[in-house]
Every structure is written in structure tokens, then in C-alpha cells.
XYZ file of C-alpha atoms in Angstrom:
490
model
C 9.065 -13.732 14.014
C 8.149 -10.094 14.387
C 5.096 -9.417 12.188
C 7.143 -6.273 9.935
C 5.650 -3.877 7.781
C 8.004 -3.230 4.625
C 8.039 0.376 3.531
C 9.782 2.241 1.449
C 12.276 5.180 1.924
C 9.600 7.506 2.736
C 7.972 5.235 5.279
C 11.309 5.154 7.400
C 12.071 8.851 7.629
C 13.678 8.163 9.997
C 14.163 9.520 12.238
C 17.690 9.293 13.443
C 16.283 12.203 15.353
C 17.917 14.235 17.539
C 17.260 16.744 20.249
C 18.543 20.039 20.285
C 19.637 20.701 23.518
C 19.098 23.998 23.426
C 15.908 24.925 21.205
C 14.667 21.237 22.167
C 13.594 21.209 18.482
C 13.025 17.763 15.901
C 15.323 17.419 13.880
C 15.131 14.664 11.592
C 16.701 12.487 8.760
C 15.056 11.475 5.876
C 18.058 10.043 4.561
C 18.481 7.844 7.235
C 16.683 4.546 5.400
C 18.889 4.892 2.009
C 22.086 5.514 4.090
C 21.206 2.321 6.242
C 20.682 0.505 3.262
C 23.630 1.908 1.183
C 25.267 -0.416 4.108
C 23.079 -3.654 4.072
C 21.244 -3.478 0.425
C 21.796 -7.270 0.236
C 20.167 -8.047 3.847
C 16.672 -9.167 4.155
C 15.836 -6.088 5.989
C 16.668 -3.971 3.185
C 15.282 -6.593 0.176
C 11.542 -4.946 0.319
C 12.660 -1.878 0.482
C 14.123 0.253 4.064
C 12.550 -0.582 7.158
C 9.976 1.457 9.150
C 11.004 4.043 11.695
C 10.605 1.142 14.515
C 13.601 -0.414 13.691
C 15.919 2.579 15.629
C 12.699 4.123 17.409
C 10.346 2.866 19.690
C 7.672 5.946 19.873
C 9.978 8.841 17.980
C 11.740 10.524 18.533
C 12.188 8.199 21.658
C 15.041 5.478 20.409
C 14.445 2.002 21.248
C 17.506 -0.195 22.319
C 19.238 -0.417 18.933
C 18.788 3.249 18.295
C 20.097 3.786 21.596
C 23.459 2.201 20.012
C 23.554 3.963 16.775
C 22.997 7.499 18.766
C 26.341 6.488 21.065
C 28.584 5.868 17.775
C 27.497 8.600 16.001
C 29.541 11.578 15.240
C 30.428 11.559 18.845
C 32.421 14.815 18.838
C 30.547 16.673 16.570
C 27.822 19.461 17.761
C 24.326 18.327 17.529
C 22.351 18.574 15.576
C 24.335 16.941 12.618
C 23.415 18.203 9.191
C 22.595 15.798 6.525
C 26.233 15.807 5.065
C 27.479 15.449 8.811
C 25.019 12.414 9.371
C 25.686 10.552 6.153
C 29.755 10.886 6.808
C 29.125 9.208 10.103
C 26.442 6.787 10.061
C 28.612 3.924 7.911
C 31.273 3.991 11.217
C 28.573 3.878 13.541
C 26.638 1.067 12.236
C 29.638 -0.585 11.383
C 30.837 -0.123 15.424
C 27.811 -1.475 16.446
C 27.562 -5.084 14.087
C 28.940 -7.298 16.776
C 26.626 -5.747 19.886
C 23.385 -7.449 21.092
C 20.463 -4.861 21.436
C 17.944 -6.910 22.552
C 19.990 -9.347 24.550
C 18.806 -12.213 22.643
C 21.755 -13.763 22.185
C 21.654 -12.570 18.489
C 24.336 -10.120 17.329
C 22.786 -6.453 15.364
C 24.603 -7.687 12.045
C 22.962 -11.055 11.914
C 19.428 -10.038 12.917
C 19.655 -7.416 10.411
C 21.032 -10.122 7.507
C 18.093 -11.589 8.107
C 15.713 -9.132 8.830
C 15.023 -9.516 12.275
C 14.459 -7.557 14.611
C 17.444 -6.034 16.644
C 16.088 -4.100 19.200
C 12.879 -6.931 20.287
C 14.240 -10.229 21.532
C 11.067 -11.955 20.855
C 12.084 -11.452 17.155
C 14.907 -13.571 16.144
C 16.095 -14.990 12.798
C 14.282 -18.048 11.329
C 16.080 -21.381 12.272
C 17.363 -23.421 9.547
C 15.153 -25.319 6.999
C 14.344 -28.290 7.177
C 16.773 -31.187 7.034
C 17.203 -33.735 4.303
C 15.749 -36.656 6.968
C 12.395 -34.034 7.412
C 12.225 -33.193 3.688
C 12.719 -37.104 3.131
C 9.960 -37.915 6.240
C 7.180 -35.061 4.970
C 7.516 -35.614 1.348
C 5.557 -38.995 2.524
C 2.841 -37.530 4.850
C -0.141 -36.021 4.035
C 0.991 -32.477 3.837
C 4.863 -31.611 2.827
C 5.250 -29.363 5.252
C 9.211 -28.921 4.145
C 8.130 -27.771 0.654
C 5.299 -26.311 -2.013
C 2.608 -28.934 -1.650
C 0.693 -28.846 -5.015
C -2.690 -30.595 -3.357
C -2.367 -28.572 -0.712
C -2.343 -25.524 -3.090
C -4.984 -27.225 -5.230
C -7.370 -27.219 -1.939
C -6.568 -23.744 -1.239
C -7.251 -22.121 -4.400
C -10.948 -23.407 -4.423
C -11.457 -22.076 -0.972
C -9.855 -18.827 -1.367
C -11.023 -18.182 -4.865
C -14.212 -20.036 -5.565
C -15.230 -20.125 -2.015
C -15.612 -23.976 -1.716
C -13.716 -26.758 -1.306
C -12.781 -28.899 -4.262
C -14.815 -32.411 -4.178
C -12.938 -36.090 -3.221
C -13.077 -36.919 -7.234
C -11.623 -33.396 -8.164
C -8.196 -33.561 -5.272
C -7.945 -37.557 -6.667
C -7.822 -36.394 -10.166
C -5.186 -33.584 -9.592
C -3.106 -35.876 -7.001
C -1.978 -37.815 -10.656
C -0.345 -34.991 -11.790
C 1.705 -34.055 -8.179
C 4.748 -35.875 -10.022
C 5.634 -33.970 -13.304
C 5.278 -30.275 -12.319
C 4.857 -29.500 -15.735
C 0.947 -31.458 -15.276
C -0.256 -29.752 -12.288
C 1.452 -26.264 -12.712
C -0.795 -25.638 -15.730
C -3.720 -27.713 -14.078
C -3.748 -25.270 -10.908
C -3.381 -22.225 -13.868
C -6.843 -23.871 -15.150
C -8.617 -23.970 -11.795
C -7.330 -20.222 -10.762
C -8.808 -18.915 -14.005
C -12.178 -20.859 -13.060
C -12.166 -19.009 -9.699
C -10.642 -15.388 -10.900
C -14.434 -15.158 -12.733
C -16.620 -16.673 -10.235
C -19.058 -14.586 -8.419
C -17.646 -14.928 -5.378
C -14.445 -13.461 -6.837
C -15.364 -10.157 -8.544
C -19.379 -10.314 -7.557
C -20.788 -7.679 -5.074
C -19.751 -7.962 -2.314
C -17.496 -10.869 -2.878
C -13.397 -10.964 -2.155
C -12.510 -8.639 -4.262
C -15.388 -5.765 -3.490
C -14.493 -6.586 0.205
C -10.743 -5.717 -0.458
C -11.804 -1.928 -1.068
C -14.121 -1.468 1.842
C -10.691 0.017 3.480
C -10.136 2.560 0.581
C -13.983 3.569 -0.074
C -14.790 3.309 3.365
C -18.857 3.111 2.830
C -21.339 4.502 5.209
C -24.797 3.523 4.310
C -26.528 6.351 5.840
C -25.372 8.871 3.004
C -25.364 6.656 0.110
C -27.342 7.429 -2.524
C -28.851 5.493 -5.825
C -29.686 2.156 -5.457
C -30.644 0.918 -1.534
C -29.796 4.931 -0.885
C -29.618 5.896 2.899
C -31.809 8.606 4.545
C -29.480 11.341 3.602
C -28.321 10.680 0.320
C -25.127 12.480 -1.187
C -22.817 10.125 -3.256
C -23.140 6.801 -4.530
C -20.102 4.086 -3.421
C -21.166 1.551 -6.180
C -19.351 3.804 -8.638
C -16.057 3.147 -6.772
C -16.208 -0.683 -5.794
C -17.252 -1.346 -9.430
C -13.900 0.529 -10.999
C -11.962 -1.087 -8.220
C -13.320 -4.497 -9.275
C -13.084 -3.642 -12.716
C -9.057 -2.021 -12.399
C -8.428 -5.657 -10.161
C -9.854 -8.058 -12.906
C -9.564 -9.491 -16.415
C -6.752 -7.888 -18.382
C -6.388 -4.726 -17.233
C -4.170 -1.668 -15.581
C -4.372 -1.730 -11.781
C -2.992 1.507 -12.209
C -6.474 2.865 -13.382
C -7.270 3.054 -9.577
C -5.509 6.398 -9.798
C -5.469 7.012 -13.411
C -9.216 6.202 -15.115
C -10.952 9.290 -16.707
C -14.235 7.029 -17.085
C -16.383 4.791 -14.792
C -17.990 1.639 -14.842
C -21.181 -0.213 -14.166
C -22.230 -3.655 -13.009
C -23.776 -5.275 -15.462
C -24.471 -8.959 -14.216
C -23.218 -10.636 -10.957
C -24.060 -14.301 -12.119
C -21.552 -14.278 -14.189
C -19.856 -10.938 -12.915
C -19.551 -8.267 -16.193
C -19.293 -4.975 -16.413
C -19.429 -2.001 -19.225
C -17.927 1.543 -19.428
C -20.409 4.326 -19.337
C -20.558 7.447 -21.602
C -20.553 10.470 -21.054
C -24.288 11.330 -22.110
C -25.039 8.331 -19.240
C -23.398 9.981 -16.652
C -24.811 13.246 -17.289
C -28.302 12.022 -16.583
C -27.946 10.309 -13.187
C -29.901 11.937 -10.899
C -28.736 14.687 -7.972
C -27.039 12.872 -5.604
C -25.390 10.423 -8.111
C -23.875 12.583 -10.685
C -20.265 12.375 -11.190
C -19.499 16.331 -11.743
C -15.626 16.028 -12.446
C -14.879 16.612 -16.109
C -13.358 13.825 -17.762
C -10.163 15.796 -18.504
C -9.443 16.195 -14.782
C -10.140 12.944 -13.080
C -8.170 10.779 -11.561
C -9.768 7.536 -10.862
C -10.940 6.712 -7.485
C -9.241 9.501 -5.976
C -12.011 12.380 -7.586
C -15.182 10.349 -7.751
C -18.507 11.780 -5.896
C -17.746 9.516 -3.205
C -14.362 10.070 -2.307
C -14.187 13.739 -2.127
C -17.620 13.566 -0.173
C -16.621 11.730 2.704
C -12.875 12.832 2.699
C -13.162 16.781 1.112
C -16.876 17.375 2.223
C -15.887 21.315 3.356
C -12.728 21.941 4.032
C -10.047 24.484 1.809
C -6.824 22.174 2.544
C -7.966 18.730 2.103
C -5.593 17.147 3.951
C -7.900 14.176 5.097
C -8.256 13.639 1.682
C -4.571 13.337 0.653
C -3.833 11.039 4.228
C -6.374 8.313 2.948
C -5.300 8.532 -0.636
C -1.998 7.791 0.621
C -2.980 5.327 2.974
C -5.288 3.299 1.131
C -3.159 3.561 -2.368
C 0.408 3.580 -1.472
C 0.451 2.433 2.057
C 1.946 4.801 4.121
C -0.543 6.399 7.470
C 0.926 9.563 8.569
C -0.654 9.196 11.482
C 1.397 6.215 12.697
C 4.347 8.498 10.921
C 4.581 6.461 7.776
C 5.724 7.625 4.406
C 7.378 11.336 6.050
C 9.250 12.958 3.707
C 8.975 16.707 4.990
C 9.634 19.494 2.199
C 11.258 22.412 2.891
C 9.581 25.302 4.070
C 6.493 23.640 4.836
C 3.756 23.377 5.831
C 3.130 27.060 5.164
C -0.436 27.671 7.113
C -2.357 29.161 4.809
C -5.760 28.458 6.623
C -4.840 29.100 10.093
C -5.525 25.849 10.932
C -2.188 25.917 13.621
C -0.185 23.362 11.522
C 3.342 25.151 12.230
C 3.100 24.306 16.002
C 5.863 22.603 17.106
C 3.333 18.979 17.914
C 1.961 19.197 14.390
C 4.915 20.559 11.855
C 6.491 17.736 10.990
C 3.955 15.626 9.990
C 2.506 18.684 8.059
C 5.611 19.309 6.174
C 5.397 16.109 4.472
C 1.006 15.871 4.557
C 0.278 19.625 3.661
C 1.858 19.608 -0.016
C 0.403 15.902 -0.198
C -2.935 18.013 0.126
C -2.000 20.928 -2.183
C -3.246 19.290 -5.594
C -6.839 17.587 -4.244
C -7.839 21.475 -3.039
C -9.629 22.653 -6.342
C -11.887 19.557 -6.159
C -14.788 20.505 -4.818
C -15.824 17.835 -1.814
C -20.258 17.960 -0.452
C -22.692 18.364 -2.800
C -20.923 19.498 -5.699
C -18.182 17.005 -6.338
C -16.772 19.268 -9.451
C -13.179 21.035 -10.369
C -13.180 24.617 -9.726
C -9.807 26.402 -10.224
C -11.406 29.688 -7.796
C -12.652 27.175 -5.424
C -10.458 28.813 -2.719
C -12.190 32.389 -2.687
C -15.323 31.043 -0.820
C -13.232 29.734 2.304
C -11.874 33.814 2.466
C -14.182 34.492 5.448
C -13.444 31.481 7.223
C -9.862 30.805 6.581
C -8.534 33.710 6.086
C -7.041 35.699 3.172
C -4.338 33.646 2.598
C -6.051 30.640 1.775
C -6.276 31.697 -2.100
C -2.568 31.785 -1.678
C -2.890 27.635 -1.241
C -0.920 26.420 -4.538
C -1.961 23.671 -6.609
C 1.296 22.165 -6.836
C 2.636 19.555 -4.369
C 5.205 17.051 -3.096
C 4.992 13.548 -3.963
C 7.492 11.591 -2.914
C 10.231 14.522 -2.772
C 8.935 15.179 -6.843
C 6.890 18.334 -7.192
C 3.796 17.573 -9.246
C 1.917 20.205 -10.846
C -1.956 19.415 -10.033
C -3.812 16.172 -9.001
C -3.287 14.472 -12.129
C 0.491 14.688 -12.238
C 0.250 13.470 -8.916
C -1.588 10.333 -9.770
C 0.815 9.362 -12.473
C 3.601 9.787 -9.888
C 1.960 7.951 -7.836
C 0.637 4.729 -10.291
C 3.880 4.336 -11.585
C 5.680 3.841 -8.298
C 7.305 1.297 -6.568
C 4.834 2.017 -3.859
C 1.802 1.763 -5.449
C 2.885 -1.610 -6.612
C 3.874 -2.714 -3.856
C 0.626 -2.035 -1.752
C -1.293 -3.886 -4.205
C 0.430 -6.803 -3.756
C 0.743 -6.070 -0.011
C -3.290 -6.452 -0.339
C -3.446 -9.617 -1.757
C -0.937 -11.097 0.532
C -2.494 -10.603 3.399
C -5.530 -11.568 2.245
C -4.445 -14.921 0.847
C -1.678 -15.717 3.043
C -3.295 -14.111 6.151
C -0.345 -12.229 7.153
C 2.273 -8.842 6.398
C 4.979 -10.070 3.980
C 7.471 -11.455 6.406
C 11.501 -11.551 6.565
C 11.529 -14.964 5.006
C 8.913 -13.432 2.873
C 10.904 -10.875 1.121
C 12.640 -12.553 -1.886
C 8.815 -13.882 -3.255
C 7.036 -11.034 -1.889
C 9.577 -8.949 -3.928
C 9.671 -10.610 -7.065
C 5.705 -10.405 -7.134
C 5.433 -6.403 -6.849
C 8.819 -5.503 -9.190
C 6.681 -7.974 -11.624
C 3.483 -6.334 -10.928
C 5.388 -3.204 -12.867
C 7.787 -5.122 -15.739
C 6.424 -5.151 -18.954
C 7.279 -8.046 -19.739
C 5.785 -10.052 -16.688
C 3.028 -8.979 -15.240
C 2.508 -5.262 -16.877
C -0.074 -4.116 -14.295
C -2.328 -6.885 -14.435
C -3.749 -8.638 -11.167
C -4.734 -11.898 -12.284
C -1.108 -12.641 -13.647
C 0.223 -11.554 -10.459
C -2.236 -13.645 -8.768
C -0.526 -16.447 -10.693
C 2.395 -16.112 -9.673
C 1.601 -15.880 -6.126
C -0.071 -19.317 -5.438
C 2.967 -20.733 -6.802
C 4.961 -19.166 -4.293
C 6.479 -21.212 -1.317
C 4.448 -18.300 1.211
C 1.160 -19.825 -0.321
C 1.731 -23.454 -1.311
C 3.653 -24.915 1.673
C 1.024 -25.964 4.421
């Protein structure tokens, strides 16, 4: 099975692209993904949310064997390129024309590798062969393992390794192996155990699971670190951001405080892990090098701390590195593998003369330069602060346009008015929910969320946001994920 990586709309864009003969220009289709799924909402491909721009395009705009097939039904007659209006009237009889053709030559038809989230244009990825049959599910209900369905002892075993960091002793598996009959026993017995784990140092303590799951998002370097075991040229202290990490990740509270949190945290013990909010008058005394300079009123949790806009800001006017690894690390999506496009009209605008309107670099821009629009009054190197003139001192390098650089932006096709709006776009959308969970499954089940995957994987991240299951909070997600099939079944 194809190893997939579910995005949403925005991660498709998708590029039913199309050449102009004539100006040889990109034209592309954001509405491609919700038209596709408009068709096939009920498919596995679909269930997560559309599919990535792979599934019509090999290296885009280059179309890969089941693009290929689209492109040939498509509006034949009609002048390219299509307009929007012109592609969405089209693309239904197209796919449709296409159902019963094999791609890949795999001896799977489009339709069904698509019902089941397949892949139709790769031939080593092929829908999942029936489950097992009553004589297996008979047979492995009796071995060791029950390798047909959720295996509570096998669950049991995992949760100690993957949450305590040890396995459980001979007496402990024995004792839980009486309750494997009456799911109401060992449900709330493997509830018990998970708790046990969720507070254990190796859990939550530095640099245990749950500190290592941010190195990708804080992306440490020791050399500049400052505060305690401080580097040779100290500038910004990452403690700061794994603690609010582990702190947003744990206990009973909002994930979404990643983005949203106006305060920090410290470590206050790691044997048992606890932490405290600071104040104000704490933070103002930390020394040079560890200060957090943003005013409360303008932060937005680990996307303005020292550390973040000192590594990702440091100089720059446009802080477009900035805005790529807050959207990579907190909603998924790398523009540089073209994930999450959604390019907004008339953009990107070049107001630093950085070259972003050539032809190689516009479309990505269109869709990363208004991303960067609301991180440019935070100042990045050394001062770490909010400064709405911050663009007049990059007039002699950038040019005089650059004070032109609005603080509004694009986030996911909704203009938001500074940084903050931006991060309350951003917490409180499907996407930031479902990269949370994304995290956790691969780290626990080793793996991208899978075709079969989809209907558990699903349920866990619309949770993650209902009220009235999860609300935001980890640790009940984290429930409800080592009772999934994905996690239990050996």
C-alpha cells in the first residue's frame, strides 16, 4: 500500500495544470481537490480530506499516468487554458469517462482504486485485499497474537513501551490477560495504565517523547542557545518553546495554545514532570539573550517567541521562512514540496525586490508571500519585539517599497488582519487538528495515516476539535487512539 499523505484542499492545489501553448504560462486549479471530491466524497481517498497533487501529477505540472487520462477527457474542444467555471463544468464528465480505465495497468480499474484510496496512477499501490475470513478470525483468536482483530494484551504491552518506556512485567500482562473477556474490564484497565504513562518522565520529561516530538517545529541548534547549558554565541533560549509545547500537549489543556498562548511556561520538576506559568515581572528580568520582548497583547504562542523569530526572522523584511515553517510544522503543508498552494490573486507583489514574480518562483509566492505578510512587524535577531515601523530600516536595502509590505494576509483563502488573526484561523482549523494527530500517529503507529487508516484516523482529528469529545485536549485523544484497530491489532 502506497505510504499517502492526507491533505487538505489547499495541499492538492492541484494542479490540473495546463500549458498555454502560446505564453507557455502555469495555469493552475485550486479547485481541482473539492471538484474531485464533489464526485467521490464517500471514497477513502476523499475521507481525510482531498488528496495531494501526486495523485494526477507526478513532478507538476508534469501529469503522471492518471492525469494523463483526466487531461484527454477534459473539455476537449474548448481553448486552453480553461477558466475555473470552464474546468468545474467539465471535470465531472471527464472523471466520470475515465472510471472504468486502468492507469497503472495493475489490473485495477481508476474507480475502484480511488473507492478505496489507492493509488491509480502507481501499480505497486493497489487496494487492500479482503479481511480476514471467519476460519482466520476463528484460528488467531486462539494464538498468541489476534492478528485478525484489536488484541487487548497486545495493546496492554504496547502502551508501557510507548508511554512509560518499559515493558510491563510477567505478573502485570497475567493480571490484565483476566480481564481480555469482558471489554468493559480491560477497556478501563488500559485507561488506568495510559494515565500512569501520560505523567511519567519519560512522557512529558526533557527530552522525553513528547519534547522529542517538537524538535521538528523548534528546530534547536545548540551553538546559539542561550540560558541554561548556553552555546558560544548565545541569542535565544529553546527551553521556552519545548516547555509550552509540552505544557499545550499535556494534562487538560488547549493544544491550540501552540498558536494561541499570550504567556510562557517553566519546568519546574522532571521527576515527576510539573510546570508553572510565569509573570510578567519574571520575564522581564531574564537576562539579554533570554528575554522574551513580545508584549503579551501581541503574541501568538510558539510562533513569536525569542526563539522562533531568531532562527526563522533573524534579518529579513518579508519573513517568508518564517511563515513556510509555521505552516509546515503547525498545519502540515511544505511549500517547498508544493503543499498547502492556494495562490491569491495578484500576488506575490515584490515589494523587496527579492525576484519573486519570475515565472520559476510566482506561484509558490502567490500562496507563501501573504502567508508572510502578518509575521513582518516581529522583529527576528537580537531584538525579538513588535514594531509596527519595523519596515523603514530595510529602506536602503530593499528598496522603497518595502514599507508598502501590508500586515494583512491570506490564510487559507481568508484574509486575516495581523499575526494574531492569523493564529486563530489557523488553531481552529481542520488542519491544525489534523497535524496534531498526524504527529502522534506516526509516532505511535510508526507510519502516515493510511487508506485503511482513514475512517479511525478521521474520527480522532474531527474529535480532537468537538466539544463534546475531545475539546482540544491530547491526552483524551490519546485515548482514543490506542483503542483504535491501527494501534491495537499486532
Amino acid at each position: 500500500m502506497l505510504n499517502r499523505r492526507w491533505v487538505s484542499t489547499l495541499g492538492f492545489v492541484a494542479l490540473v495544470v495546463i500549458f498555454s501553448s502560446a505564453a507557455r504560462q502555469l495555469h493552475a486549479k485550486p479547485v481541482a481537490p473539492a471538484a474531485l471530491c464533489q464526485s467521490y466524497g464517500k471514497t477513502k481517498t476523499c475521507e481525510g480530506g482531498p488528496p495531494a497533487c501526486t495523485l494526477c501529477h507526478s513532478v507538476a505540472p508534469a501529469r503522471n499516468a492518471f492525469g494523463q487520462q483526466v487531461s484527454e477527457h477534459l473539455a476537449v474542444s474548448v481553448p486552453r487554458p480553461l477558466t475555473d467555471q470552464q474546468f468545474l463544468q467539465a471535470i465531472q464528465t471527464a472523471l466520470k469517462a475515465i472510471e472504468r480505465m486502468d492507469a497503472d495497468k495493475d489490473g485495477v480499474d481508476n474507480l475502484s482504486e480511488i473507492e478505496q484510496g489507492s493509488h491509480p496512477a502507481d501499480a505497486a499501490s493497489q487496494p487492500l485485499a479482503p479481511g480476514c475470513s471467519a476460519q482466520q478470525i476463528s484460528a488467531s483468536s486462539r494464538s498468541r497474537w489476534n492478528v485478525c482483530r484489536y488484541d487487548p494484551v497486545f495493546a496492554f504491552r504496547r502502551i508501557h513501551l510507548d508511554f512509560c518506556g518499559t515493558s510491563p512485567s510477567w505478573a502485570e500482562v497475567a493480571e490484565f490477560s483476566k480481564l481480555v473477556r469482558d471489554r468493559r474490564q480491560w477497556e478501563p484497565a488500559l485507561a488506568r495504565q495510559l494515565d500512569r504513562c501520560l505523567s511519567s518522565r519519560y512522557w512529558l520529561g526533557k527530552d522525553g517523547v513528547v519534547w522529542n516530538l517538537a524538535n521538528p517545529k523548534i528546530r534547536p541548534i545548540d551553538s546559539v542557545k542561550s540560558g541554561p547549558d548556553s552555546g558560544p554565541v548565545p541569542l535565544a533560549d529553546y527551553y521556552f518553546d519545548y516547555d509550552l509545547f509540552t505544557w499545550a500537549n499535556s494534562g487538560d489543556r488547549d493544544v491550540r495554545d501552540l498558536l494561541l498562548a499570550q504567556y510562557f511556561v517553566k519546568r519546574v520538576s522532571d521527576n515527576p514532570p510539573s510546570f508553572r506559568v510565569l509573570s510578567e515581572e519574571e520575564l522581564k528580568k531574564l537576562p539579554l539573550g533570554s528575554g522574551q520582548n513580545v508584549p503579551p497583547a501581541k503574541r501568538a504562542g510558539m510562533l513569536t517567541t525569542r526563539w522562533f523569530t531568531t532562527v526563522n526572522t533573524m534579518f529579513t523584511a518579508i519573513p517568508r521562512t518564517t511563515a513556510a515553517q509555521a505552516y509546515r510544522a503547525y498545519l502540515g503543508f511544505d511549500i517547498s514540496h508544493m503543499e498547502g498552494l492556494h495562490p491569491v490573486p495578484n500576488e506575490p507583489a515584490e515589494y523587496d525586490r527579492k525576484g519573486v514574480t519570475a515565472p520559476t518562483c510566482a506561484f509558490c509566492h502567490s500562496t507563501l508571500d501573504p502567508l508572510a505578510y502578518p509575521f513582518s512587524r516581529y522583529n527576528g535577531i537580537f531584538r525579538n519585539d513588535f514594531a509596527p515601523d519595523r519596515l523603514k530600516s530595510f529602506v536602503r536595502i530593499e528598496g522603497p517599497d518595502v514599507v508598502r509590505t501590508p500586515e494583512k494576509g491570506v490564510l487559507f483563502g481568508k484574509e486575516v488582519k495581523d499575526l494574531l488573526e492569523f493564529a486563530q484561523v489557523a488553531a481552529n482549523s481542520p488542519e491544525f487538528a489534523r497535524n496534531v494527530v498526524r504527529d502522534y500517529w506516526k509516532l505511535l503507529i510508526g507510519r502516515e495515516p493510511q487508506a485503511q487508516d482513514q475512517p479511525e484516523f478521521g474520527a480522532l482529528w474531527r474529535g480532537l476539535m468537538d466539544p463534546q469529545k475531545f475539546n482540544y485536549r491530547v491526552e483524551k485523544m490519546l485515548h482514543a487512539l490506542v483503542l483504535t484497530e491501527a494501534y491495537g491489532r499486532p
